[in-house]
Amino acid sequence: MGDYMSKNIVLFGAPGAGKGTFAARIKEVYPQIIHISTGDIFREHVKNQTELGKKAKSYLDEGKLVPDEIVIEMVRERLNREDVKKNGCILDGFPRTPEQNEALQEIIEVDLLILLEVEEEVLLKRILGRFSCPNCGALYNKYTLPPEKKVEEDVYICDECGEKFEFEQRSDDNEETIKTRLHNYKENAQPIIKFYENKGILKRVDSTNTLELSQKEIKEIIEKRNRYE
Ligand code: AMP
């Protein structure tokens, strides 16, 4: 059997495991695939003060999970659009509870779940140092991956788009909410991982250095079957 393109991919892992970074790597290889980050969608709604944003804000601020029914409806609407049917998707940040996972099975067929694994102490460093370019979304880390050009303390030029911008943390990236978010992950992750493991469509990826993976290696993770049915 030849290579095949997994159309619908779930990126799974603790906060700070590198889901956004890995999604960007996948998009280098499959530019057409639709990246759906529920966290990004919520942040956009909060910023624009939509009805959904007003409902979600306090949960995001405290690092708590937005109630399942709200998240599921939002994701259902997004996944049912034509672009996803045509090009497939990378789900980043969904599902996060067994209930969300059950609902997901009714909406699309998941081809692969990639479990991003990283030491817990690395998570904290990543979360506390991460920031992104407000203009193009390029991801950086103050400690491990700053932009090449620094203008002054906390002011940079984006490597990707050339805009000048300032280091700004996500408002929920503080030590207090991180505890809640890690706790939520640990509480919910196991049954979801088991579900995909049992289906034979789970791949574990050491996400300490996913920026060093070649495009060929990324392609292999996505396309090689790990079990013959
Ligand atoms: P993230 O950017 O994935 O870390 O998500 C940021 C925040 O958005 C989370 O701490 C939750 O408050 C909310 N959120 C994102 N995705 C979900 C989800 N699948 N279920 C519940 N809440 C979510």
Short mmCIF file of C-alpha atoms and ligand atoms in Angstrom, two decimals:
data_model
loop_
_atom_site.label_atom_id
_atom_site.label_comp_id
_atom_site.label_asym_id
_atom_site.label_seq_id
_atom_site.Cartn_x
_atom_site.Cartn_y
_atom_site.Cartn_z
CA MET A 1 0.00 0.00 0.00
CA GLY A 2 1.39 3.43 -0.88
CA ASP A 3 1.55 6.56 1.21
CA TYR A 4 -1.69 8.13 2.21
CA MET A 5 -2.57 11.54 3.51
CA SER A 6 -4.30 11.51 6.88
CA LYS A 7 -6.96 14.10 6.41
CA ASN A 8 -8.13 14.81 9.92
CA ILE A 9 -5.45 15.01 12.56
CA VAL A 10 -5.80 15.66 16.28
CA LEU A 11 -2.82 17.23 18.02
CA PHE A 12 -2.89 16.23 21.63
CA GLY A 13 -0.70 17.07 24.61
CA ALA A 14 -0.39 19.12 27.77
CA PRO A 15 -0.47 22.92 27.64
CA GLY A 16 2.97 23.93 26.38
CA ALA A 17 3.59 20.58 24.72
CA GLY A 18 4.02 22.40 21.42
CA LYS A 19 0.72 21.84 19.59
CA GLY A 20 0.79 25.22 17.86
CA THR A 21 4.41 24.79 16.84
CA PHE A 22 3.76 21.31 15.50
CA ALA A 23 0.67 22.50 13.64
CA ALA A 24 2.84 25.09 11.90
CA ARG A 25 5.32 22.34 10.95
CA ILE A 26 2.53 20.23 9.47
CA LYS A 27 1.32 23.22 7.47
CA GLU A 28 4.78 23.58 5.92
CA VAL A 29 4.27 20.13 4.40
CA TYR A 30 0.51 20.36 3.75
CA PRO A 31 -0.23 24.06 3.26
CA GLN A 32 -3.86 23.40 2.35
CA ILE A 33 -4.82 21.67 5.61
CA ILE A 34 -7.04 23.74 7.91
CA HIS A 35 -5.57 24.49 11.34
CA ILE A 36 -8.28 24.79 13.96
CA SER A 37 -7.10 25.94 17.39
CA THR A 38 -10.01 26.22 19.79
CA GLY A 39 -7.87 28.37 22.11
CA ASP A 40 -7.13 30.81 19.26
CA ILE A 41 -10.81 30.94 18.29
CA PHE A 42 -11.82 31.71 21.88
CA ARG A 43 -9.13 34.40 22.23
CA GLU A 44 -10.39 36.01 19.03
CA HIS A 45 -13.97 36.01 20.34
CA VAL A 46 -12.86 37.48 23.67
CA LYS A 47 -10.90 40.19 21.90
CA ASN A 48 -13.87 41.08 19.69
CA GLN A 49 -16.26 40.89 22.64
CA THR A 50 -18.74 38.65 20.83
CA GLU A 51 -21.51 36.81 22.70
CA LEU A 52 -19.38 33.67 22.70
CA GLY A 53 -16.39 35.69 23.87
CA LYS A 54 -18.37 37.06 26.81
CA LYS A 55 -19.40 33.53 27.81
CA ALA A 56 -15.87 32.14 27.50
CA LYS A 57 -13.78 34.95 29.01
CA SER A 58 -13.91 34.04 32.70
CA TYR A 59 -13.00 30.42 31.94
CA LEU A 60 -9.98 31.47 29.89
CA ASP A 61 -8.87 33.98 32.51
CA GLU A 62 -8.89 31.32 35.20
CA GLY A 63 -7.41 28.55 33.08
CA LYS A 64 -10.62 26.54 33.36
CA LEU A 65 -12.20 24.52 30.60
CA VAL A 66 -15.05 26.19 28.76
CA PRO A 67 -18.17 23.99 29.24
CA ASP A 68 -18.41 21.12 26.77
CA GLU A 69 -21.68 22.18 25.13
CA ILE A 70 -20.26 25.59 24.20
CA VAL A 71 -17.01 24.18 22.78
CA ILE A 72 -18.69 21.32 20.96
CA GLU A 73 -21.17 23.59 19.18
CA MET A 74 -18.41 25.94 18.13
CA VAL A 75 -16.26 23.11 16.78
CA ARG A 76 -19.20 21.39 15.08
CA GLU A 77 -20.00 24.56 13.17
CA ARG A 78 -16.37 24.97 12.09
CA LEU A 79 -15.85 21.34 11.08
CA ASN A 80 -18.98 21.24 8.98
CA ARG A 81 -17.69 23.90 6.62
CA GLU A 82 -16.66 22.99 3.08
CA ASP A 83 -12.97 23.87 3.48
CA VAL A 84 -12.54 21.18 6.14
CA LYS A 85 -14.39 18.57 4.09
CA LYS A 86 -12.16 19.38 1.13
CA ASN A 87 -8.75 19.83 2.75
CA GLY A 88 -8.90 18.05 6.10
CA CYS A 89 -7.93 19.62 9.40
CA ILE A 90 -5.51 19.77 12.27
CA LEU A 91 -7.42 20.00 15.53
CA ASP A 92 -5.32 21.78 18.13
CA GLY A 93 -6.79 21.94 21.63
CA PHE A 94 -9.86 19.79 20.92
CA PRO A 95 -10.97 17.32 22.18
CA ARG A 96 -10.02 18.01 25.78
CA THR A 97 -12.62 15.90 27.59
CA PRO A 98 -14.05 12.41 26.92
CA GLU A 99 -17.42 14.07 26.17
CA GLN A 100 -15.83 16.29 23.53
CA ASN A 101 -14.14 13.24 22.08
CA GLU A 102 -17.43 11.36 21.83
CA ALA A 103 -19.06 14.30 20.09
CA LEU A 104 -16.13 14.57 17.70
CA GLN A 105 -16.66 11.00 16.47
CA GLU A 106 -20.14 12.01 15.31
CA ILE A 107 -18.84 15.00 13.36
CA ILE A 108 -15.76 13.79 11.47
CA GLU A 109 -13.61 10.74 11.05
CA VAL A 110 -10.29 11.23 12.81
CA ASP A 111 -7.42 9.60 10.93
CA LEU A 112 -4.62 10.16 13.40
CA LEU A 113 -3.95 11.47 16.89
CA ILE A 114 -0.47 12.77 17.51
CA LEU A 115 0.45 12.76 21.18
CA LEU A 116 3.14 15.34 21.85
CA GLU A 117 5.22 14.28 24.82
CA VAL A 118 7.59 16.47 26.77
CA GLU A 119 9.02 16.63 30.31
CA GLU A 120 6.90 18.61 32.75
CA GLU A 121 9.68 21.06 33.62
CA VAL A 122 10.00 21.94 29.94
CA LEU A 123 6.28 22.72 29.79
CA LEU A 124 6.56 25.47 32.36
CA LYS A 125 9.50 27.11 30.65
CA ARG A 126 7.75 27.00 27.33
CA ILE A 127 4.52 28.45 28.65
CA LEU A 128 6.13 31.26 30.61
CA GLY A 129 8.39 32.27 27.73
CA ARG A 130 6.09 31.92 24.74
CA PHE A 131 4.77 34.78 22.68
CA SER A 132 3.71 35.40 19.12
CA CYS A 133 3.91 38.11 16.49
CA PRO A 134 0.56 39.98 16.59
CA ASN A 135 0.89 40.66 12.87
CA CYS A 136 1.50 37.20 11.37
CA GLY A 137 1.16 34.78 14.30
CA ALA A 138 4.74 33.44 14.14
CA LEU A 139 5.56 31.67 17.43
CA TYR A 140 8.55 32.49 19.63
CA ASN A 141 9.97 31.82 23.06
CA LYS A 142 11.75 34.45 25.07
CA TYR A 143 14.20 31.94 26.58
CA THR A 144 14.62 29.26 23.95
CA LEU A 145 13.58 30.76 20.62
CA PRO A 146 13.57 34.55 20.46
CA PRO A 147 13.36 36.33 17.08
CA GLU A 148 16.80 36.94 15.58
CA LYS A 149 16.61 40.71 15.80
CA LYS A 150 16.14 42.39 19.16
CA VAL A 151 15.63 46.16 19.08
CA GLU A 152 15.68 46.69 22.85
CA GLU A 153 14.57 44.76 25.94
CA ASP A 154 11.36 42.90 24.96
CA VAL A 155 11.10 44.57 21.53
CA TYR A 156 11.82 42.50 18.43
CA ILE A 157 11.59 42.36 14.65
CA CYS A 158 9.59 39.35 13.48
CA ASP A 159 11.73 36.85 11.50
CA GLU A 160 8.73 35.94 9.37
CA CYS A 161 7.03 39.22 8.46
CA GLY A 162 9.56 41.90 9.45
CA GLU A 163 7.16 43.81 11.74
CA LYS A 164 8.42 45.35 14.95
CA PHE A 165 6.59 44.05 18.00
CA GLU A 166 6.78 43.67 21.74
CA PHE A 167 6.99 40.59 23.95
CA GLU A 168 3.53 40.07 25.37
CA GLN A 169 2.43 37.00 27.27
CA ARG A 170 -0.96 35.41 26.82
CA SER A 171 -3.03 36.61 29.78
CA ASP A 172 -3.58 33.00 30.93
CA ASP A 173 0.11 32.10 30.82
CA ASN A 174 0.84 32.71 34.49
CA GLU A 175 1.86 30.22 37.17
CA GLU A 176 -1.54 30.21 38.84
CA THR A 177 -3.62 29.24 35.78
CA ILE A 178 -0.95 26.88 34.50
CA LYS A 179 -1.54 24.69 37.56
CA THR A 180 -5.25 24.50 36.78
CA ARG A 181 -4.61 23.80 33.11
CA LEU A 182 -2.11 21.00 33.81
CA HIS A 183 -4.49 19.50 36.33
CA ASN A 184 -7.32 19.53 33.76
CA TYR A 185 -5.08 17.88 31.22
CA LYS A 186 -4.02 15.10 33.58
CA GLU A 187 -7.56 14.45 34.66
CA ASN A 188 -8.94 14.09 31.14
CA ALA A 189 -6.11 12.86 28.95
CA GLN A 190 -5.91 9.15 29.73
CA PRO A 191 -9.30 7.97 28.42
CA ILE A 192 -8.83 10.03 25.25
CA ILE A 193 -5.34 8.59 24.67
CA LYS A 194 -6.64 5.05 25.28
CA PHE A 195 -9.47 5.56 22.80
CA TYR A 196 -7.08 6.34 19.93
CA GLU A 197 -4.53 3.77 21.05
CA ASN A 198 -7.21 1.09 20.88
CA LYS A 199 -8.16 2.22 17.37
CA GLY A 200 -4.49 1.93 16.34
CA ILE A 201 -4.33 5.53 15.18
CA LEU A 202 -2.20 7.11 17.91
CA LYS A 203 1.38 8.20 17.37
CA ARG A 204 3.65 9.44 20.12
CA VAL A 205 6.07 12.17 19.18
CA ASP A 206 8.85 13.47 21.44
CA SER A 207 8.16 17.16 21.18
CA THR A 208 11.34 18.43 22.81
CA ASN A 209 12.79 19.33 19.43
CA THR A 210 10.08 19.25 16.80
CA LEU A 211 11.64 22.26 15.10
CA GLU A 212 14.58 20.05 14.21
CA LEU A 213 12.49 17.42 12.43
CA SER A 214 12.93 17.49 8.67
CA GLN A 215 9.89 17.87 6.41
CA LYS A 216 10.43 14.25 5.37
CA GLU A 217 10.19 13.15 8.99
CA ILE A 218 7.02 15.20 9.48
CA LYS A 219 5.56 13.61 6.36
CA GLU A 220 6.37 10.15 7.70
CA ILE A 221 4.64 10.86 10.99
CA ILE A 222 1.52 11.92 9.12
CA GLU A 223 1.45 9.36 6.36
CA LYS A 224 2.94 6.11 7.60
CA ARG A 225 0.47 3.72 9.10
CA ASN A 226 1.53 2.39 12.44
CA ARG A 227 -0.63 -0.68 12.19
CA TYR A 228 -1.95 -2.72 9.32
CA GLU A 229 -5.64 -3.50 9.61
P1 AMP B 1 -5.21 26.82 24.54
O1 AMP B 1 -4.83 27.96 23.66
O2 AMP B 1 -5.46 25.55 23.78
O3 AMP B 1 -4.28 26.61 25.69
O4 AMP B 1 -6.63 27.21 25.18
C1 AMP B 1 -6.79 28.36 25.98
C2 AMP B 1 -8.05 28.25 26.82
O5 AMP B 1 -9.20 28.17 25.97
C3 AMP B 1 -8.14 27.04 27.72
O6 AMP B 1 -7.46 27.22 28.97
C4 AMP B 1 -9.65 26.94 27.93
O7 AMP B 1 -10.13 27.93 28.82
C5 AMP B 1 -10.18 27.29 26.54
N1 AMP B 1 -10.28 26.09 25.67
C6 AMP B 1 -9.62 25.86 24.51
N2 AMP B 1 -9.96 24.68 23.97
C7 AMP B 1 -10.87 24.14 24.83
C8 AMP B 1 -11.60 22.92 24.84
N3 AMP B 1 -11.46 22.00 23.87
N4 AMP B 1 -12.44 22.70 25.88
C9 AMP B 1 -12.61 23.61 26.87
N5 AMP B 1 -11.95 24.77 26.92
C10 AMP B 1 -11.08 25.05 25.91
#
